[in-house]
PDB file of C-alpha atoms in Angstrom:
ATOM      1  CA  UNK A  21     198.608 -48.254 185.991  1.00 45.00           C
ATOM      2  CA  UNK A  22     201.220 -49.838 183.752  1.00 46.00           C
ATOM      3  CA  UNK A  23     203.943 -47.519 185.053  1.00 47.00           C
ATOM      4  CA  UNK A  24     204.012 -49.168 188.496  1.00 45.00           C
ATOM      5  CA  UNK A  25     204.077 -52.764 187.217  1.00 48.00           C
ATOM      6  CA  UNK A  26     207.663 -53.954 186.627  1.00 52.00           C
ATOM      7  CA  UNK A  27     208.171 -54.656 182.911  1.00 65.00           C
ATOM      8  CA  UNK A  28     204.416 -54.600 182.270  1.00 70.00           C
ATOM      9  CA  UNK A  29     204.809 -54.784 178.508  1.00 71.00           C
ATOM     10  CA  UNK A  30     207.325 -57.608 178.791  1.00 73.00           C
ATOM     11  CA  UNK A  31     204.879 -59.636 180.865  1.00 79.00           C
ATOM     12  CA  UNK A  32     202.024 -58.921 178.486  1.00 82.00           C
ATOM     13  CA  UNK A  33     204.089 -59.781 175.430  1.00 84.00           C
ATOM     14  CA  UNK A  34     205.277 -62.960 177.126  1.00 85.00           C
ATOM     15  CA  UNK A  35     201.644 -64.013 177.633  1.00 88.00           C
ATOM     16  CA  UNK A  36     200.691 -63.715 173.966  1.00 91.00           C
ATOM     17  CA  UNK A  37     203.887 -65.495 172.928  1.00 92.00           C
ATOM     18  CA  UNK A  38     203.187 -68.288 175.408  1.00 91.00           C
ATOM     19  CA  UNK A  39     199.714 -68.750 173.930  1.00 92.00           C
ATOM     20  CA  UNK A  40     201.220 -69.134 170.468  1.00 95.00           C
ATOM     21  CA  UNK A  41     203.864 -71.535 171.760  1.00 94.00           C
ATOM     22  CA  UNK A  42     201.096 -73.723 173.127  1.00 93.00           C
ATOM     23  CA  UNK A  43     199.255 -73.697 169.798  1.00 94.00           C
ATOM     24  CA  UNK A  44     202.397 -74.602 167.849  1.00 96.00           C
ATOM     25  CA  UNK A  45     203.041 -77.476 170.256  1.00 95.00           C
ATOM     26  CA  UNK A  46     199.463 -78.653 169.703  1.00 95.00           C
ATOM     27  CA  UNK A  47     200.144 -78.800 165.968  1.00 96.00           C
ATOM     28  CA  UNK A  48     203.247 -80.894 166.631  1.00 96.00           C
ATOM     29  CA  UNK A  49     201.177 -83.081 168.949  1.00 95.00           C
ATOM     30  CA  UNK A  50     198.618 -83.574 166.179  1.00 95.00           C
ATOM     31  CA  UNK A  51     201.280 -84.850 163.780  1.00 96.00           C
ATOM     32  CA  UNK A  52     202.726 -87.116 166.464  1.00 96.00           C
ATOM     33  CA  UNK A  53     199.237 -88.497 167.178  1.00 95.00           C
ATOM     34  CA  UNK A  54     198.637 -89.298 163.507  1.00 95.00           C
ATOM     35  CA  UNK A  55     201.975 -91.107 163.280  1.00 95.00           C
ATOM     36  CA  UNK A  56     201.427 -93.004 166.531  1.00 94.00           C
ATOM     37  CA  UNK A  57     197.962 -94.157 165.443  1.00 93.00           C
ATOM     38  CA  UNK A  58     198.535 -94.910 161.769  1.00 93.00           C
ATOM     39  CA  UNK A  59     202.279 -95.063 161.152  1.00 95.00           C
ATOM     40  CA  UNK A  60     204.312 -92.457 159.235  1.00 95.00           C
ATOM     41  CA  UNK A  61     203.243 -93.324 155.697  1.00 95.00           C
ATOM     42  CA  UNK A  62     199.497 -93.522 156.288  1.00 94.00           C
ATOM     43  CA  UNK A  63     199.699 -90.428 158.506  1.00 94.00           C
ATOM     44  CA  UNK A  64     201.164 -88.476 155.579  1.00 95.00           C
ATOM     45  CA  UNK A  65     198.242 -89.521 153.400  1.00 94.00           C
ATOM     46  CA  UNK A  66     195.693 -88.616 156.072  1.00 93.00           C
ATOM     47  CA  UNK A  67     197.330 -85.212 156.565  1.00 95.00           C
ATOM     48  CA  UNK A  68     196.731 -84.188 152.941  1.00 93.00           C
ATOM     49  CA  UNK A  69     193.435 -86.039 152.389  1.00 91.00           C
ATOM     50  CA  UNK A  70     190.421 -83.834 151.684  1.00 90.00           C
ATOM     51  CA  UNK A  71     187.570 -84.234 154.170  1.00 87.00           C
ATOM     52  CA  UNK A  72     184.146 -84.462 152.446  1.00 84.00           C
ATOM     53  CA  UNK A  73     182.469 -82.850 155.466  1.00 81.00           C
ATOM     54  CA  UNK A  74     184.784 -79.862 155.946  1.00 81.00           C
ATOM     55  CA  UNK A  75     185.712 -79.587 152.242  1.00 87.00           C
ATOM     56  CA  UNK A  76     189.360 -79.185 153.249  1.00 91.00           C
ATOM     57  CA  UNK A  77     192.288 -81.189 154.588  1.00 93.00           C
ATOM     58  CA  UNK A  78     194.143 -81.123 157.880  1.00 95.00           C
ATOM     59  CA  UNK A  79     197.130 -79.823 155.945  1.00 95.00           C
ATOM     60  CA  UNK A  80     195.192 -76.885 154.504  1.00 95.00           C
ATOM     61  CA  UNK A  81     194.111 -75.715 157.949  1.00 95.00           C
ATOM     62  CA  UNK A  82     197.608 -76.151 159.385  1.00 96.00           C
ATOM     63  CA  UNK A  83     199.237 -74.312 156.473  1.00 95.00           C
ATOM     64  CA  UNK A  84     196.733 -71.457 156.577  1.00 94.00           C
ATOM     65  CA  UNK A  85     197.124 -70.829 160.306  1.00 96.00           C
ATOM     66  CA  UNK A  86     200.916 -71.130 160.009  1.00 96.00           C
ATOM     67  CA  UNK A  87     200.896 -68.429 157.332  1.00 95.00           C
ATOM     68  CA  UNK A  88     199.380 -66.021 159.835  1.00 95.00           C
ATOM     69  CA  UNK A  89     201.585 -66.957 162.768  1.00 96.00           C
ATOM     70  CA  UNK A  90     204.755 -66.837 160.697  1.00 95.00           C
ATOM     71  CA  UNK A  91     203.960 -63.363 159.377  1.00 94.00           C
ATOM     72  CA  UNK A  92     203.790 -61.980 162.916  1.00 95.00           C
ATOM     73  CA  UNK A  93     207.005 -63.815 163.847  1.00 94.00           C
ATOM     74  CA  UNK A  94     208.734 -62.234 160.842  1.00 92.00           C
ATOM     75  CA  UNK A  95     207.502 -58.744 161.760  1.00 91.00           C
ATOM     76  CA  UNK A  96     208.647 -59.205 165.367  1.00 90.00           C
ATOM     77  CA  UNK A  97     212.118 -60.398 164.384  1.00 90.00           C
ATOM     78  CA  UNK A  98     212.378 -57.553 161.882  1.00 87.00           C
ATOM     79  CA  UNK A  99     211.686 -55.081 164.671  1.00 84.00           C
ATOM     80  CA  UNK A 100     214.251 -56.696 166.985  1.00 82.00           C
ATOM     81  CA  UNK A 101     216.913 -56.552 164.293  1.00 80.00           C
ATOM     82  CA  UNK A 102     216.137 -52.967 163.285  1.00 75.00           C
ATOM     83  CA  UNK A 103     214.990 -51.121 166.389  1.00 59.00           C
ATOM     84  CA  UNK A 104     215.443 -47.652 164.899  1.00 52.00           C
ATOM     85  CA  UNK A 105     213.560 -48.197 161.650  1.00 57.00           C
ATOM     86  CA  UNK A 106     211.396 -45.241 160.631  1.00 57.00           C
ATOM     87  CA  UNK A 107     209.074 -47.116 158.276  1.00 69.00           C
ATOM     88  CA  UNK A 108     205.860 -48.502 159.729  1.00 75.00           C
ATOM     89  CA  UNK A 109     205.745 -52.287 159.599  1.00 84.00           C
ATOM     90  CA  UNK A 110     202.947 -53.919 157.639  1.00 88.00           C
ATOM     91  CA  UNK A 111     201.586 -57.451 157.869  1.00 92.00           C
ATOM     92  CA  UNK A 112     199.774 -58.555 154.711  1.00 90.00           C
ATOM     93  CA  UNK A 113     197.712 -61.525 155.865  1.00 89.00           C
ATOM     94  CA  UNK A 114     195.966 -62.144 152.564  1.00 84.00           C
ATOM     95  CA  UNK A 115     199.063 -62.075 150.347  1.00 77.00           C
ATOM     96  CA  UNK A 116     200.057 -65.688 150.930  1.00 72.00           C
ATOM     97  CA  UNK A 117     201.008 -68.750 148.954  1.00 72.00           C
ATOM     98  CA  UNK A 118     198.076 -71.132 148.753  1.00 71.00           C
ATOM     99  CA  UNK A 119     198.767 -74.806 148.242  1.00 70.00           C
ATOM    100  CA  UNK A 120     202.292 -74.561 149.620  1.00 78.00           C
ATOM    101  CA  UNK A 121     204.476 -77.615 150.149  1.00 88.00           C
ATOM    102  CA  UNK A 122     203.600 -77.893 153.831  1.00 91.00           C
ATOM    103  CA  UNK A 123     199.917 -78.157 152.914  1.00 93.00           C
ATOM    104  CA  UNK A 124     200.548 -81.532 151.274  1.00 94.00           C
ATOM    105  CA  UNK A 125     203.795 -82.673 152.904  1.00 96.00           C
ATOM    106  CA  UNK A 126     203.472 -83.464 156.618  1.00 97.00           C
ATOM    107  CA  UNK A 127     207.233 -83.623 157.124  1.00 97.00           C
ATOM    108  CA  UNK A 128     207.671 -80.151 155.637  1.00 97.00           C
ATOM    109  CA  UNK A 129     204.843 -78.887 157.819  1.00 97.00           C
ATOM    110  CA  UNK A 130     206.481 -80.321 160.920  1.00 97.00           C
ATOM    111  CA  UNK A 131     209.776 -78.660 160.025  1.00 97.00           C
ATOM    112  CA  UNK A 132     208.038 -75.325 159.509  1.00 97.00           C
ATOM    113  CA  UNK A 133     206.206 -75.557 162.817  1.00 98.00           C
ATOM    114  CA  UNK A 134     209.412 -76.475 164.649  1.00 98.00           C
ATOM    115  CA  UNK A 135     211.259 -73.551 163.031  1.00 97.00           C
ATOM    116  CA  UNK A 136     208.576 -71.022 163.943  1.00 97.00           C
ATOM    117  CA  UNK A 137     208.365 -72.427 167.481  1.00 97.00           C
ATOM    118  CA  UNK A 138     212.102 -71.894 167.866  1.00 96.00           C
ATOM    119  CA  UNK A 139     211.725 -68.299 166.667  1.00 95.00           C
ATOM    120  CA  UNK A 140     208.907 -67.666 169.159  1.00 94.00           C
ATOM    121  CA  UNK A 141     211.097 -69.041 171.932  1.00 92.00           C
ATOM    122  CA  UNK A 142     213.838 -66.652 170.823  1.00 89.00           C
ATOM    123  CA  UNK A 143     211.387 -63.763 171.069  1.00 89.00           C
ATOM    124  CA  UNK A 144     210.421 -64.907 174.564  1.00 86.00           C
ATOM    125  CA  UNK A 145     213.923 -64.045 175.751  1.00 81.00           C
ATOM    126  CA  UNK A 146     213.253 -60.368 175.001  1.00 74.00           C
ATOM    127  CA  UNK A 147     210.184 -60.329 177.238  1.00 67.00           C
ATOM    128  CA  UNK A 148     212.090 -61.635 180.247  1.00 62.00           C
ATOM    129  CA  UNK A 149     212.194 -59.272 183.227  1.00 47.00           C
ATOM    130  CA  UNK A 150     215.969 -59.716 183.383  1.00 46.00           C
ATOM    131  CA  UNK A 151     216.438 -58.329 179.873  1.00 54.00           C
ATOM    132  CA  UNK A 152     216.278 -54.830 178.395  1.00 56.00           C
ATOM    133  CA  UNK A 153     212.696 -53.628 178.878  1.00 63.00           C
ATOM    134  CA  UNK A 154     213.056 -51.216 175.938  1.00 67.00           C
ATOM    135  CA  UNK A 155     213.006 -54.123 173.495  1.00 71.00           C
ATOM    136  CA  UNK A 156     210.012 -55.846 175.089  1.00 72.00           C
ATOM    137  CA  UNK A 157     208.118 -52.552 175.240  1.00 76.00           C
ATOM    138  CA  UNK A 158     208.805 -51.929 171.555  1.00 75.00           C
ATOM    139  CA  UNK A 159     207.739 -55.453 170.662  1.00 78.00           C
ATOM    140  CA  UNK A 160     204.467 -55.009 172.508  1.00 79.00           C
ATOM    141  CA  UNK A 161     203.555 -51.448 171.581  1.00 81.00           C
ATOM    142  CA  UNK A 162     205.182 -50.535 168.253  1.00 83.00           C
ATOM    143  CA  UNK A 163     202.447 -49.381 165.858  1.00 86.00           C
ATOM    144  CA  UNK A 164     202.041 -51.222 162.581  1.00 90.00           C
ATOM    145  CA  UNK A 165     199.444 -51.964 159.936  1.00 92.00           C
ATOM    146  CA  UNK A 166     197.586 -55.237 159.492  1.00 93.00           C
ATOM    147  CA  UNK A 167     196.207 -55.406 155.974  1.00 90.00           C
ATOM    148  CA  UNK A 168     193.238 -57.452 154.761  1.00 87.00           C
ATOM    149  CA  UNK A 169     191.218 -57.697 151.582  1.00 83.00           C
ATOM    150  CA  UNK A 170     187.705 -56.537 152.426  1.00 81.00           C
ATOM    151  CA  UNK A 171     186.211 -57.360 149.045  1.00 75.00           C
ATOM    152  CA  UNK A 172     186.245 -60.478 146.893  1.00 70.00           C
ATOM    153  CA  UNK A 173     185.962 -58.456 143.697  1.00 75.00           C
ATOM    154  CA  UNK A 174     189.245 -58.959 141.758  1.00 73.00           C
ATOM    155  CA  UNK A 175     188.698 -55.644 139.955  1.00 74.00           C
ATOM    156  CA  UNK A 176     188.411 -53.775 143.255  1.00 68.00           C
ATOM    157  CA  UNK A 177     190.095 -55.916 145.936  1.00 69.00           C
ATOM    158  CA  UNK A 178     189.919 -53.155 148.577  1.00 78.00           C
ATOM    159  CA  UNK A 179     192.967 -54.060 150.700  1.00 80.00           C
ATOM    160  CA  UNK A 180     192.773 -51.958 153.853  1.00 86.00           C
ATOM    161  CA  UNK A 181     195.605 -51.224 156.305  1.00 89.00           C
ATOM    162  CA  UNK A 182     194.273 -51.289 159.854  1.00 91.00           C
ATOM    163  CA  UNK A 183     196.327 -49.634 162.633  1.00 93.00           C
ATOM    164  CA  UNK A 184     197.384 -52.080 165.334  1.00 93.00           C
ATOM    165  CA  UNK A 185     200.323 -53.258 167.477  1.00 91.00           C
ATOM    166  CA  UNK A 186     202.442 -56.398 167.466  1.00 90.00           C
ATOM    167  CA  UNK A 187     200.978 -57.601 170.758  1.00 90.00           C
ATOM    168  CA  UNK A 188     197.458 -57.240 169.353  1.00 93.00           C
ATOM    169  CA  UNK A 189     198.422 -59.222 166.258  1.00 94.00           C
ATOM    170  CA  UNK A 190     199.996 -61.993 168.347  1.00 94.00           C
ATOM    171  CA  UNK A 191     196.675 -62.249 170.149  1.00 94.00           C
ATOM    172  CA  UNK A 192     194.793 -62.297 166.842  1.00 95.00           C
ATOM    173  CA  UNK A 193     196.861 -65.082 165.261  1.00 96.00           C
ATOM    174  CA  UNK A 194     196.508 -67.190 168.419  1.00 95.00           C
ATOM    175  CA  UNK A 195     192.705 -66.970 168.316  1.00 94.00           C
ATOM    176  CA  UNK A 196     192.709 -67.474 164.561  1.00 95.00           C
ATOM    177  CA  UNK A 197     194.801 -70.651 164.893  1.00 96.00           C
ATOM    178  CA  UNK A 198     192.579 -72.041 167.661  1.00 94.00           C
ATOM    179  CA  UNK A 199     189.540 -71.871 165.378  1.00 94.00           C
ATOM    180  CA  UNK A 200     191.403 -73.666 162.612  1.00 95.00           C
ATOM    181  CA  UNK A 201     192.532 -76.367 165.034  1.00 95.00           C
ATOM    182  CA  UNK A 202     188.895 -76.772 166.034  1.00 92.00           C
ATOM    183  CA  UNK A 203     188.183 -77.568 162.375  1.00 93.00           C
ATOM    184  CA  UNK A 204     191.146 -79.941 162.324  1.00 94.00           C
ATOM    185  CA  UNK A 205     189.684 -81.761 165.318  1.00 92.00           C
ATOM    186  CA  UNK A 206     186.402 -82.243 163.441  1.00 90.00           C
ATOM    187  CA  UNK A 207     188.244 -83.599 160.409  1.00 91.00           C
ATOM    188  CA  UNK A 208     190.491 -85.871 162.469  1.00 90.00           C
ATOM    189  CA  UNK A 209     187.747 -87.353 164.638  1.00 89.00           C
ATOM    190  CA  UNK A 210     184.848 -87.679 162.169  1.00 83.00           C
ATOM    191  CA  UNK A 211     186.510 -88.778 158.921  1.00 72.00           C
ATOM    192  CA  UNK A 212     186.483 -92.541 159.184  1.00 61.00           C
ATOM    193  CA  UNK A 213     187.757 -92.738 162.746  1.00 64.00           C
ATOM    194  CA  UNK A 214     191.207 -91.308 162.004  1.00 83.00           C
ATOM    195  CA  UNK A 215     191.649 -90.295 165.642  1.00 90.00           C
ATOM    196  CA  UNK A 216     189.573 -90.115 168.800  1.00 87.00           C
ATOM    197  CA  UNK A 217     189.552 -87.191 171.167  1.00 83.00           C
ATOM    198  CA  UNK A 218     191.946 -88.774 173.656  1.00 90.00           C
ATOM    199  CA  UNK A 219     194.577 -89.181 170.908  1.00 92.00           C
ATOM    200  CA  UNK A 220     194.914 -85.412 170.575  1.00 90.00           C
ATOM    201  CA  UNK A 221     196.709 -83.030 172.965  1.00 85.00           C
ATOM    202  CA  UNK A 222     194.650 -81.842 175.936  1.00 85.00           C
ATOM    203  CA  UNK A 223     192.256 -79.003 175.015  1.00 84.00           C
ATOM    204  CA  UNK A 224     193.186 -79.283 171.346  1.00 84.00           C
ATOM    205  CA  UNK A 225     191.403 -76.593 169.317  1.00 80.00           C
ATOM    206  CA  UNK A 226     189.539 -75.205 172.333  1.00 76.00           C
ATOM    207  CA  UNK A 227     189.520 -71.506 173.177  1.00 73.00           C
ATOM    208  CA  UNK A 228     190.899 -70.521 176.610  1.00 71.00           C
ATOM    209  CA  UNK A 229     187.527 -68.988 177.503  1.00 72.00           C
ATOM    210  CA  UNK A 230     185.810 -72.314 176.781  1.00 69.00           C
ATOM    211  CA  UNK A 231     188.331 -74.237 178.875  1.00 70.00           C
ATOM    212  CA  UNK A 232     187.867 -71.801 181.769  1.00 69.00           C
ATOM    213  CA  UNK A 233     184.071 -71.985 181.489  1.00 54.00           C
ATOM    214  CA  UNK A 234     184.092 -75.787 181.530  1.00 61.00           C
ATOM    215  CA  UNK A 235     186.428 -75.895 184.507  1.00 65.00           C
ATOM    216  CA  UNK A 236     184.315 -73.386 186.425  1.00 63.00           C
ATOM    217  CA  UNK A 237     181.097 -75.248 185.613  1.00 59.00           C
ATOM    218  CA  UNK A 238     182.625 -78.585 186.684  1.00 58.00           C
ATOM    219  CA  UNK A 239     183.895 -77.173 189.991  1.00 55.00           C
ATOM    220  CA  UNK A 240     180.472 -75.640 190.734  1.00 52.00           C
ATOM    221  CA  UNK A 241     178.774 -78.985 190.148  1.00 55.00           C
ATOM    222  CA  UNK A 242     181.223 -80.658 192.530  1.00 55.00           C
TER     223      UNK A 242
END
């Protein structure tokens, strides 16, 4: 039962934040790997170059996944700053700016990632056992709406508001980002030898369940 676990919601919220911290650091590691391998100027070109296989660029995948993560950061900080708000928060995932600066400009992307990482680290302080558990509980359990377009018809876009919680959305954006980093890995390692697997951060673009499965399988073989 959650009632007998000290700061249960704080611990749970800390876990989903930690997962997102790791993903943001992987994005920074990707940029650092491109610079280390190709130098800053060529790395910038590679970042925005369209891959003929994936029909997208590294920058497009980074920007898209950052849009999702940043929206949940914004909602979380809004809740911290206005604990007594009566209005239900909404996260509109599909109302985003496509082709933003950080999609084409690697330096801008790096700055955005660093800024969001700093905000996630700020949120981590509220999930600490030593802090007010009311805030961490609210951050984990406050109801909100996640909205998505469920139709591609511009005359009837059908945007639906789905009931959820902040903790659930932090988990969603982490899994969402992992899948986009998996695409980034394909682009980075198959488009003309831009990078090899060992250039990227450990377990880059791999789901935690896959990492656990591989580790379990390896240990069983040993």
